Amino acid sequence: MADLIAITMKINGEPVSATIEPRQTIADFLRSTMGLTGTHLGCEHGVCGACTIRLNDVTVRGCLTFAVQCDGMEVETIEGASESGRISDLQENFVSRNALQCGFCTPGMVLSADELLADNADPSREEIREHLSGNYCRCTGYQSIIDAIETTAKQRHERLGDE
Ligand code: FES
Ligand code: FES
């Protein structure tokens, strides 16, 4: 067995210290050690986007990122994003527009959509498609996911106009 390595990071705002094998991915660490099972594992080789998390505010593939690479960094999972309240409108629109069926892709989809809307408050449907091109869904056919994100952008725009 390889030598264990000590790491510290913030996960959803909470400081965490652990001693881990150097080859453990952050997705496995989050799921098996931290019990944060909202980070899903599908392909486990960087294709499907189910394992999407935020690392220092940028989305990354949890299955391609070793936990030791996150040493000293801030990790946010779907649990943390949900608890922050930041994405509650996006989540409500995923439900109301039927943008999820089995839900396996949904945490990654929502985190990718959250990143897009932070960078581009008024994305076109094409821009939404482009941004989500690394997140696969086997159930919905994507149209309803685009609808949910587009609706969220419009509602946020309207709310800003009201203020
Ligand atoms: Fe990481 Fe598919 S599980 S990209
Ligand atoms: Fe089932 Fe997307 S809702 S994979």
mmCIF file of C-alpha atoms and ligand atoms in Angstrom:
data_model
loop_
_atom_site.group_PDB
_atom_site.id
_atom_site.type_symbol
_atom_site.label_atom_id
_atom_site.label_comp_id
_atom_site.label_asym_id
_atom_site.label_seq_id
_atom_site.Cartn_x
_atom_site.Cartn_y
_atom_site.Cartn_z
ATOM 1 C CA MET A 1 0.000 0.000 0.000
ATOM 2 C CA ALA A 2 1.265 3.478 -0.856
ATOM 3 C CA ASP A 3 2.203 5.833 1.951
ATOM 4 C CA LEU A 4 -0.764 7.760 3.275
ATOM 5 C CA ILE A 5 -0.845 11.520 2.814
ATOM 6 C CA ALA A 6 -2.322 14.108 5.189
ATOM 7 C CA ILE A 7 -4.625 16.661 3.584
ATOM 8 C CA THR A 8 -6.732 19.571 4.773
ATOM 9 C CA MET A 9 -9.389 21.347 2.797
ATOM 10 C CA LYS A 10 -12.716 23.082 3.222
ATOM 11 C CA ILE A 11 -15.714 21.063 2.132
ATOM 12 C CA ASN A 12 -18.929 23.062 1.891
ATOM 13 C CA GLY A 13 -17.357 25.665 4.149
ATOM 14 C CA GLU A 14 -16.269 23.239 6.884
ATOM 15 C CA PRO A 15 -12.568 22.527 7.534
ATOM 16 C CA VAL A 16 -11.697 18.867 7.001
ATOM 17 C CA SER A 17 -8.458 16.994 7.737
ATOM 18 C CA ALA A 18 -7.800 13.424 6.664
ATOM 19 C CA THR A 19 -5.088 10.928 5.876
ATOM 20 C CA ILE A 20 -5.652 9.239 2.552
ATOM 21 C CA GLU A 21 -4.147 7.102 -0.147
ATOM 22 C CA PRO A 22 -2.592 9.284 -2.858
ATOM 23 C CA ARG A 23 -4.606 7.649 -5.629
ATOM 24 C CA GLN A 24 -8.027 8.224 -4.054
ATOM 25 C CA THR A 25 -10.188 10.552 -6.132
ATOM 26 C CA ILE A 26 -12.014 13.445 -4.542
ATOM 27 C CA ALA A 27 -15.305 11.884 -5.692
ATOM 28 C CA ASP A 28 -14.528 8.681 -3.788
ATOM 29 C CA PHE A 29 -13.340 10.672 -0.780
ATOM 30 C CA LEU A 30 -16.517 12.753 -0.714
ATOM 31 C CA ARG A 31 -18.775 9.741 -1.077
ATOM 32 C CA SER A 32 -17.065 7.122 1.058
ATOM 33 C CA THR A 33 -15.337 9.157 3.769
ATOM 34 C CA MET A 34 -17.534 12.249 3.978
ATOM 35 C CA GLY A 35 -20.882 10.589 3.207
ATOM 36 C CA LEU A 36 -21.623 13.226 0.556
ATOM 37 C CA THR A 37 -23.289 10.914 -1.921
ATOM 38 C CA GLY A 38 -24.833 13.670 -4.025
ATOM 39 C CA THR A 39 -21.631 13.555 -6.059
ATOM 40 C CA HIS A 40 -22.427 10.670 -8.396
ATOM 41 C CA LEU A 41 -20.069 8.340 -10.202
ATOM 42 C CA GLY A 42 -21.068 7.204 -13.661
ATOM 43 C CA CYS A 43 -18.366 6.596 -16.244
ATOM 44 C CA GLU A 44 -15.439 7.260 -13.857
ATOM 45 C CA HIS A 45 -13.266 8.446 -16.710
ATOM 46 C CA GLY A 46 -14.214 12.040 -17.312
ATOM 47 C CA VAL A 47 -16.988 11.708 -19.872
ATOM 48 C CA CYS A 48 -20.440 11.905 -18.254
ATOM 49 C CA GLY A 49 -20.206 14.812 -15.784
ATOM 50 C CA ALA A 50 -22.141 13.032 -13.023
ATOM 51 C CA CYS A 51 -19.246 13.644 -10.616
ATOM 52 C CA THR A 52 -19.132 17.428 -11.151
ATOM 53 C CA ILE A 53 -18.059 19.421 -8.094
ATOM 54 C CA ARG A 54 -16.681 22.920 -7.575
ATOM 55 C CA LEU A 55 -13.050 23.380 -6.653
ATOM 56 C CA ASN A 56 -12.137 26.959 -5.710
ATOM 57 C CA ASP A 57 -15.301 28.057 -7.558
ATOM 58 C CA VAL A 58 -14.572 26.221 -10.797
ATOM 59 C CA THR A 59 -16.394 23.033 -11.800
ATOM 60 C CA VAL A 60 -14.173 19.988 -12.184
ATOM 61 C CA ARG A 61 -14.607 16.261 -12.708
ATOM 62 C CA GLY A 62 -14.497 14.612 -9.294
ATOM 63 C CA CYS A 63 -13.552 11.281 -10.865
ATOM 64 C CA LEU A 64 -10.462 12.750 -12.530
ATOM 65 C CA THR A 65 -9.269 14.817 -9.577
ATOM 66 C CA PHE A 66 -7.230 13.195 -6.845
ATOM 67 C CA ALA A 67 -8.186 14.205 -3.329
ATOM 68 C CA VAL A 68 -4.558 15.186 -2.667
ATOM 69 C CA GLN A 69 -4.860 17.769 -5.460
ATOM 70 C CA CYS A 70 -7.565 19.478 -3.387
ATOM 71 C CA ASP A 71 -5.226 19.999 -0.430
ATOM 72 C CA GLY A 72 -5.633 23.570 0.828
ATOM 73 C CA MET A 73 -8.555 24.245 -1.496
ATOM 74 C CA GLU A 74 -12.297 24.837 -1.174
ATOM 75 C CA VAL A 75 -14.586 22.072 -2.380
ATOM 76 C CA GLU A 76 -18.301 22.577 -2.894
ATOM 77 C CA THR A 77 -20.663 19.687 -3.587
ATOM 78 C CA ILE A 78 -24.320 19.689 -4.527
ATOM 79 C CA GLU A 79 -25.135 19.391 -0.817
ATOM 80 C CA GLY A 80 -23.271 22.614 -0.026
ATOM 81 C CA ALA A 81 -24.713 24.460 -3.001
ATOM 82 C CA SER A 82 -28.214 23.354 -1.960
ATOM 83 C CA GLU A 83 -27.739 24.397 1.646
ATOM 84 C CA SER A 84 -26.453 27.805 0.556
ATOM 85 C CA GLY A 85 -29.851 28.564 -1.007
ATOM 86 C CA ARG A 86 -28.066 29.971 -4.050
ATOM 87 C CA ILE A 87 -29.568 27.445 -6.440
ATOM 88 C CA SER A 88 -33.037 26.990 -4.964
ATOM 89 C CA ASP A 89 -34.748 28.634 -7.953
ATOM 90 C CA LEU A 90 -32.755 26.469 -10.362
ATOM 91 C CA GLN A 91 -33.709 23.352 -8.420
ATOM 92 C CA GLU A 92 -37.381 24.372 -8.363
ATOM 93 C CA ASN A 93 -37.323 24.891 -12.112
ATOM 94 C CA PHE A 94 -35.692 21.499 -12.681
ATOM 95 C CA VAL A 95 -38.652 19.996 -10.846
ATOM 96 C CA SER A 96 -41.378 22.129 -12.422
ATOM 97 C CA ARG A 97 -40.032 21.694 -15.987
ATOM 98 C CA ASN A 98 -39.548 17.928 -15.558
ATOM 99 C CA ALA A 99 -35.807 18.299 -16.106
ATOM 100 C CA LEU A 100 -35.041 15.136 -14.173
ATOM 101 C CA GLN A 101 -36.307 11.597 -14.248
ATOM 102 C CA CYS A 102 -33.944 9.147 -12.542
ATOM 103 C CA GLY A 103 -31.947 12.109 -11.175
ATOM 104 C CA PHE A 104 -28.553 10.502 -11.645
ATOM 105 C CA CYS A 105 -27.194 13.337 -13.784
ATOM 106 C CA THR A 106 -28.996 16.082 -11.880
ATOM 107 C CA PRO A 107 -26.381 17.166 -9.288
ATOM 108 C CA GLY A 108 -23.777 17.604 -12.012
ATOM 109 C CA MET A 109 -26.261 19.311 -14.317
ATOM 110 C CA VAL A 110 -27.331 21.753 -11.631
ATOM 111 C CA LEU A 111 -23.746 22.632 -10.647
ATOM 112 C CA SER A 112 -22.811 23.171 -14.296
ATOM 113 C CA ALA A 113 -25.899 25.316 -14.827
ATOM 114 C CA ASP A 114 -25.087 27.293 -11.683
ATOM 115 C CA GLU A 115 -21.617 27.998 -13.056
ATOM 116 C CA LEU A 116 -23.037 29.114 -16.404
ATOM 117 C CA LEU A 117 -25.581 31.485 -14.853
ATOM 118 C CA ALA A 118 -22.902 33.038 -12.637
ATOM 119 C CA ASP A 119 -20.829 33.829 -15.737
ATOM 120 C CA ASN A 120 -23.634 34.618 -18.157
ATOM 121 C CA ALA A 121 -26.906 35.907 -16.721
ATOM 122 C CA ASP A 122 -28.730 35.735 -20.046
ATOM 123 C CA PRO A 123 -27.489 32.716 -21.986
ATOM 124 C CA SER A 124 -29.033 31.684 -25.309
ATOM 125 C CA ARG A 125 -30.325 28.119 -25.635
ATOM 126 C CA GLU A 126 -27.263 27.404 -27.758
ATOM 127 C CA GLU A 127 -24.966 28.734 -25.031
ATOM 128 C CA ILE A 128 -26.764 26.577 -22.455
ATOM 129 C CA ARG A 129 -26.336 23.512 -24.684
ATOM 130 C CA GLU A 130 -22.675 24.307 -25.193
ATOM 131 C CA HIS A 131 -22.007 24.737 -21.476
ATOM 132 C CA LEU A 132 -23.780 21.483 -20.610
ATOM 133 C CA SER A 133 -22.141 19.509 -23.404
ATOM 134 C CA GLY A 134 -19.968 17.699 -20.854
ATOM 135 C CA ASN A 135 -22.956 16.516 -18.794
ATOM 136 C CA TYR A 136 -24.797 13.465 -20.077
ATOM 137 C CA CYS A 137 -28.421 12.617 -19.360
ATOM 138 C CA ARG A 138 -29.844 9.245 -20.367
ATOM 139 C CA CYS A 139 -33.468 10.095 -19.536
ATOM 140 C CA THR A 140 -34.760 13.523 -20.404
ATOM 141 C CA GLY A 141 -33.691 14.279 -23.967
ATOM 142 C CA TYR A 142 -32.168 17.556 -22.664
ATOM 143 C CA GLN A 143 -34.938 19.945 -23.851
ATOM 144 C CA SER A 144 -36.510 20.172 -20.411
ATOM 145 C CA ILE A 145 -33.096 20.807 -18.836
ATOM 146 C CA ILE A 146 -32.487 23.688 -21.240
ATOM 147 C CA ASP A 147 -36.011 24.958 -20.442
ATOM 148 C CA ALA A 148 -35.326 24.902 -16.685
ATOM 149 C CA ILE A 149 -32.086 26.845 -17.018
ATOM 150 C CA GLU A 150 -33.560 29.343 -19.476
ATOM 151 C CA THR A 151 -36.545 29.892 -17.167
ATOM 152 C CA THR A 152 -34.241 30.468 -14.190
ATOM 153 C CA ALA A 153 -32.236 33.067 -16.125
ATOM 154 C CA LYS A 154 -35.430 34.888 -17.160
ATOM 155 C CA GLN A 155 -36.851 34.855 -13.634
ATOM 156 C CA ARG A 156 -33.609 36.209 -12.175
ATOM 157 C CA HIS A 157 -33.582 38.922 -14.825
ATOM 158 C CA GLU A 158 -37.175 39.876 -13.998
ATOM 159 C CA ARG A 159 -36.433 39.926 -10.272
ATOM 160 C CA LEU A 160 -33.481 42.246 -10.822
ATOM 161 C CA GLY A 161 -35.722 44.507 -12.918
ATOM 162 C CA ASP A 162 -38.200 44.693 -10.044
ATOM 163 C CA GLU A 163 -35.602 45.841 -7.518
HETATM 164 FE FE1 FES B 1 -16.741 11.532 -13.670
HETATM 165 FE FE2 FES B 1 -18.366 10.384 -15.436
HETATM 166 S S1 FES B 1 -18.062 9.880 -13.323
HETATM 167 S S2 FES B 1 -17.151 12.208 -15.669
HETATM 168 FE FE1 FES B 2 -31.693 10.207 -15.560
HETATM 169 FE FE2 FES B 2 -30.575 12.490 -16.388
HETATM 170 S S1 FES B 2 -32.448 12.246 -15.306
HETATM 171 S S2 FES B 2 -29.706 10.508 -16.374
#
